[in-house]
mmCIF file of C-alpha atoms in Angstrom:
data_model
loop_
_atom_site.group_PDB
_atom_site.id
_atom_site.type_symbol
_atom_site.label_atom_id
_atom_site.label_comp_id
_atom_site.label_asym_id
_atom_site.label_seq_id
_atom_site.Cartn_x
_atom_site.Cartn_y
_atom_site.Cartn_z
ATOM 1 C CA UNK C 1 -35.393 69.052 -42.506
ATOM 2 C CA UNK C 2 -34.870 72.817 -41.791
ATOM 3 C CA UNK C 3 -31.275 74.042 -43.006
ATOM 4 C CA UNK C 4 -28.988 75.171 -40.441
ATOM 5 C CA UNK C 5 -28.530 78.442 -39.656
ATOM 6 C CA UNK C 6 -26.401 80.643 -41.886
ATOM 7 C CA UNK C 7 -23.563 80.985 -39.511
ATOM 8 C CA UNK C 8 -22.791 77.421 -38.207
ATOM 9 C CA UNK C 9 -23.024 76.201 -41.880
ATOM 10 C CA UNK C 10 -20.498 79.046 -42.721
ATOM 11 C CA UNK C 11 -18.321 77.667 -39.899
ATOM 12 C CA UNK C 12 -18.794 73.701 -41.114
ATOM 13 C CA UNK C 13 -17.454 75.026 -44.304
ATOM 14 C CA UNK C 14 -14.607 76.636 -43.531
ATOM 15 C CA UNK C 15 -13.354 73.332 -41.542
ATOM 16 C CA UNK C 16 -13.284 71.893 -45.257
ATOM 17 C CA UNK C 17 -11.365 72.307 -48.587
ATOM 18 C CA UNK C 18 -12.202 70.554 -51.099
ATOM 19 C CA UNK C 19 -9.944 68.420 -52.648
ATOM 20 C CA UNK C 20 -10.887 66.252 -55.793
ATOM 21 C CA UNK C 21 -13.941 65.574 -57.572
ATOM 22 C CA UNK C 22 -13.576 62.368 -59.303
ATOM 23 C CA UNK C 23 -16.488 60.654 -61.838
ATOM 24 C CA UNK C 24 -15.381 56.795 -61.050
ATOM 25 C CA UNK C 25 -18.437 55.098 -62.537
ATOM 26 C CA UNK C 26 -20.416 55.934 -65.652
ATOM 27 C CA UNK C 27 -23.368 53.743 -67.557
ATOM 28 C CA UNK C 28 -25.888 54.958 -69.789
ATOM 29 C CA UNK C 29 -28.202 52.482 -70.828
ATOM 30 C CA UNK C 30 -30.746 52.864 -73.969
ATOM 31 C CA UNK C 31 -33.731 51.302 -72.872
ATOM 32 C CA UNK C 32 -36.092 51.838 -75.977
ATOM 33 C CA UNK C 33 -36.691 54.216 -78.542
ATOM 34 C CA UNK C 34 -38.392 57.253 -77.735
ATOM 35 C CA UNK C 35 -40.059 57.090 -81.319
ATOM 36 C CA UNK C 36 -41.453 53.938 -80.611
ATOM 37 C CA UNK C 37 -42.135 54.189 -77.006
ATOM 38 C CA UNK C 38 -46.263 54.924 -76.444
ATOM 39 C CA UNK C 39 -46.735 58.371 -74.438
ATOM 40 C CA UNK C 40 -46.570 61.732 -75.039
ATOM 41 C CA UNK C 41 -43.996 63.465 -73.360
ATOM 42 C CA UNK C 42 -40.607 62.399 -71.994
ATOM 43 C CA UNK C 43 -40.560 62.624 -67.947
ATOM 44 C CA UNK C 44 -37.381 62.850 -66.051
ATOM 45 C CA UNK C 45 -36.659 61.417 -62.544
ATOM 46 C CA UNK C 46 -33.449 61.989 -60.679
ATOM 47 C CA UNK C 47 -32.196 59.781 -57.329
ATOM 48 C CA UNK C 48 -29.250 60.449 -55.251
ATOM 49 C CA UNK C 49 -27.571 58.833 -52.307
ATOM 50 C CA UNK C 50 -24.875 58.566 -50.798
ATOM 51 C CA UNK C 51 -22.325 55.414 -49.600
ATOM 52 C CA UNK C 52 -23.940 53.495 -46.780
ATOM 53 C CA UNK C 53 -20.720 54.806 -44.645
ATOM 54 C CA UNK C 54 -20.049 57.934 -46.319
ATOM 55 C CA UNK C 55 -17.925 60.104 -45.324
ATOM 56 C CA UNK C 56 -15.148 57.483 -45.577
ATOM 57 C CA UNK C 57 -12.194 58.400 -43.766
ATOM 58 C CA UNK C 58 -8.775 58.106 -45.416
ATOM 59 C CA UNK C 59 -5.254 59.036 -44.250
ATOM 60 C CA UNK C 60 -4.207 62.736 -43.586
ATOM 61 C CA UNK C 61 -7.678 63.888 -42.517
ATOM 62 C CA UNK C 62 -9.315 63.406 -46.007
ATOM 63 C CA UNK C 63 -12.635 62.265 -45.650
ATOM 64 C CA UNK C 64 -14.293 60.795 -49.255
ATOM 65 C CA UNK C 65 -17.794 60.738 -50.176
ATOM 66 C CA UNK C 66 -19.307 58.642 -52.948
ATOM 67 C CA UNK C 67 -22.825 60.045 -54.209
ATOM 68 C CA UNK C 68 -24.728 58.428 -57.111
ATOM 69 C CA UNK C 69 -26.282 59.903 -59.245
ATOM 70 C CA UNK C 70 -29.385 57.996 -61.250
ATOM 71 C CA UNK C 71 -31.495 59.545 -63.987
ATOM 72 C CA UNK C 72 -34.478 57.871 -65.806
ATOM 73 C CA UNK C 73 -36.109 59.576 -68.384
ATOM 74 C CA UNK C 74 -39.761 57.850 -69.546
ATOM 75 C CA UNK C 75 -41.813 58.312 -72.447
ATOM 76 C CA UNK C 76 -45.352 57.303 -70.541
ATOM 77 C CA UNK C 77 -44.514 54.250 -68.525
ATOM 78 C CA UNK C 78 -41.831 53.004 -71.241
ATOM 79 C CA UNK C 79 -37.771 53.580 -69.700
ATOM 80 C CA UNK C 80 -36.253 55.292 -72.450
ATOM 81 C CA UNK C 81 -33.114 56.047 -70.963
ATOM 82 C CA UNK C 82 -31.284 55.225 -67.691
ATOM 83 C CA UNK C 83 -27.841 57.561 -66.350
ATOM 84 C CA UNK C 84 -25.854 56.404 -63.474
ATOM 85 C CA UNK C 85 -22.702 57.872 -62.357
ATOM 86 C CA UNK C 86 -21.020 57.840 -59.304
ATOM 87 C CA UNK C 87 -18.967 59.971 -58.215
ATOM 88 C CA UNK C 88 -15.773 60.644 -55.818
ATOM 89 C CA UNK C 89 -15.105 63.611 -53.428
ATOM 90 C CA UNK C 90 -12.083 64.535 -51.537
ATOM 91 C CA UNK C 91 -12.253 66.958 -49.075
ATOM 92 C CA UNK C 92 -9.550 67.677 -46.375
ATOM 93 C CA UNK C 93 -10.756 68.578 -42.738
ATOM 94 C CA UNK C 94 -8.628 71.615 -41.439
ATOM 95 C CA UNK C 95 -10.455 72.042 -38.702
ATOM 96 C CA UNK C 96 -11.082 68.426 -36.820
ATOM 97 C CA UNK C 97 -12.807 69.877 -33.762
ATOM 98 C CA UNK C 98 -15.005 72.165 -35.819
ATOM 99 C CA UNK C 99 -15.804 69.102 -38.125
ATOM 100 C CA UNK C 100 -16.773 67.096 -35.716
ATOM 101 C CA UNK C 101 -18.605 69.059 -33.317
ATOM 102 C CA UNK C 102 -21.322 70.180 -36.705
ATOM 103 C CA UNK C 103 -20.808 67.103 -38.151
ATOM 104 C CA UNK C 104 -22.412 65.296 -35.146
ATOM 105 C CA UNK C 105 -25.365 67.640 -35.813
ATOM 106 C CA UNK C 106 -28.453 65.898 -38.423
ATOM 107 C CA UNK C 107 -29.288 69.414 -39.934
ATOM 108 C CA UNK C 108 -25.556 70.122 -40.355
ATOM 109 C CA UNK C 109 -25.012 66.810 -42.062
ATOM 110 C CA UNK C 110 -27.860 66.818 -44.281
ATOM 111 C CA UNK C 111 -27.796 70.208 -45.923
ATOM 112 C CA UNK C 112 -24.031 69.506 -46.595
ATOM 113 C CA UNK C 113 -24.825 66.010 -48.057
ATOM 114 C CA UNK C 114 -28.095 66.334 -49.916
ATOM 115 C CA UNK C 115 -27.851 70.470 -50.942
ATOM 116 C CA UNK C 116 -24.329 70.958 -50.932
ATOM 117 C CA UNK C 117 -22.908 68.169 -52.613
ATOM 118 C CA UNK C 118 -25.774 68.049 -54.702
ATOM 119 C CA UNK C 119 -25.755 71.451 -56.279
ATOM 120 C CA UNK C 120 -21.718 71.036 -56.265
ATOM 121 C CA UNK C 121 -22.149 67.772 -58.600
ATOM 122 C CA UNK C 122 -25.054 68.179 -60.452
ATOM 123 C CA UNK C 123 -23.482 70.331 -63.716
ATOM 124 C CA UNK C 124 -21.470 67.533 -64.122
ATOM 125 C CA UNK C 125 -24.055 64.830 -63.737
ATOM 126 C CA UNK C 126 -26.248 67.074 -66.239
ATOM 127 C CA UNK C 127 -23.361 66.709 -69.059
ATOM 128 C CA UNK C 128 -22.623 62.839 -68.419
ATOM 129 C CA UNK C 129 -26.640 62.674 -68.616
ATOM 130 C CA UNK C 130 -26.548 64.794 -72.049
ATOM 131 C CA UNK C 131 -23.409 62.706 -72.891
ATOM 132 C CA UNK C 132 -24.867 59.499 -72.603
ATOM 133 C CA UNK C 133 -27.822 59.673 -74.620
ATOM 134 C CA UNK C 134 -25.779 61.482 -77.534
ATOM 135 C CA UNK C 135 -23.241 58.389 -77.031
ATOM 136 C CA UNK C 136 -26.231 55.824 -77.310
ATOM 137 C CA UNK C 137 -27.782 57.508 -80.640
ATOM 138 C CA UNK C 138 -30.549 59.249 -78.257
ATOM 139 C CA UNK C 139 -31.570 62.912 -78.726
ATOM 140 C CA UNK C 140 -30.764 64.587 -75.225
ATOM 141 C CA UNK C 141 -32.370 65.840 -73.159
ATOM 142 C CA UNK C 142 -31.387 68.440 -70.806
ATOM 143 C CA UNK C 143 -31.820 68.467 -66.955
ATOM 144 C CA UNK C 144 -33.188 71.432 -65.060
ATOM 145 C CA UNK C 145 -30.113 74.123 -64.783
ATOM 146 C CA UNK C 146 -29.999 73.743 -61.333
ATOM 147 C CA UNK C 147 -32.212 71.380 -58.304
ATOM 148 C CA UNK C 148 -33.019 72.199 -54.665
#
């Protein structure tokens, strides 16, 4: 999907603070050992989504969104490792006519959702990801500085 242009996303934004960013949910799951597991190098695959009904709407104009976050690193075919953490985000609408005039727009909606969000989220996903595997006797590994 094409991003929006420059100026309407600018607008969007500034119909929004942000409020809270919450981590509400965190597993990490050792699935084998790496030094065991046949293959040669580790391979790392990252899903997001988002709450069926997301955003949420709560009192005082607040509107929460709930991504997860999954990560599953592989050594060949063999799971090695699995992340999930889900997340939740506050953010006020200041701005209800401005919010919902872009928000009924699809390119709006989905560069604020799958960029936005994302890159807002996903230092703090990297770390629980490090986190986990140093908390389940794994060597990290680290995720790409930053995804697109």
């Amino acid at each position: 999907m094409p991003a929006p242009h420059p100026d309407i996303f600018i607008r969007f934004m500034s119909s929004l603070q942000l409020k809270e960013i919450r981590p509400v949910s965190l597993h990490a799951d050792c699935l084998e050992d790496p030094a065991t597991a046949k293959g040669e190098a580790l391979q790392i695959r990252v899903d997001y989504a988002f709450a069926d009904d997301d955003p949420f709407p709560l009192p005082d104009g607040i509107r929460l969104f709930r991504p997860k976050f999954v990560a599953l690193i592989q050594k060949g075919k063999t799971d090695v490792f699995r992340q999930e953490s889900i997340f939740f985000v506050a953010v006020a609408v200041t701005d209800e006519p401005v919010f919902a005039e872009l928000w009924a727009d699809a390119t709006v909606r989905e560069h604020f959702m799958k960029l936005q969000l994302r890159k807002t989220l996903w230092p703090l996903f990297r770390q629980h990801v490090h986190d986990g595997m140093s908390r389940v006797g794994l060597p990290a590994v680290t995720l790409p500085w930053v995804t697109g």
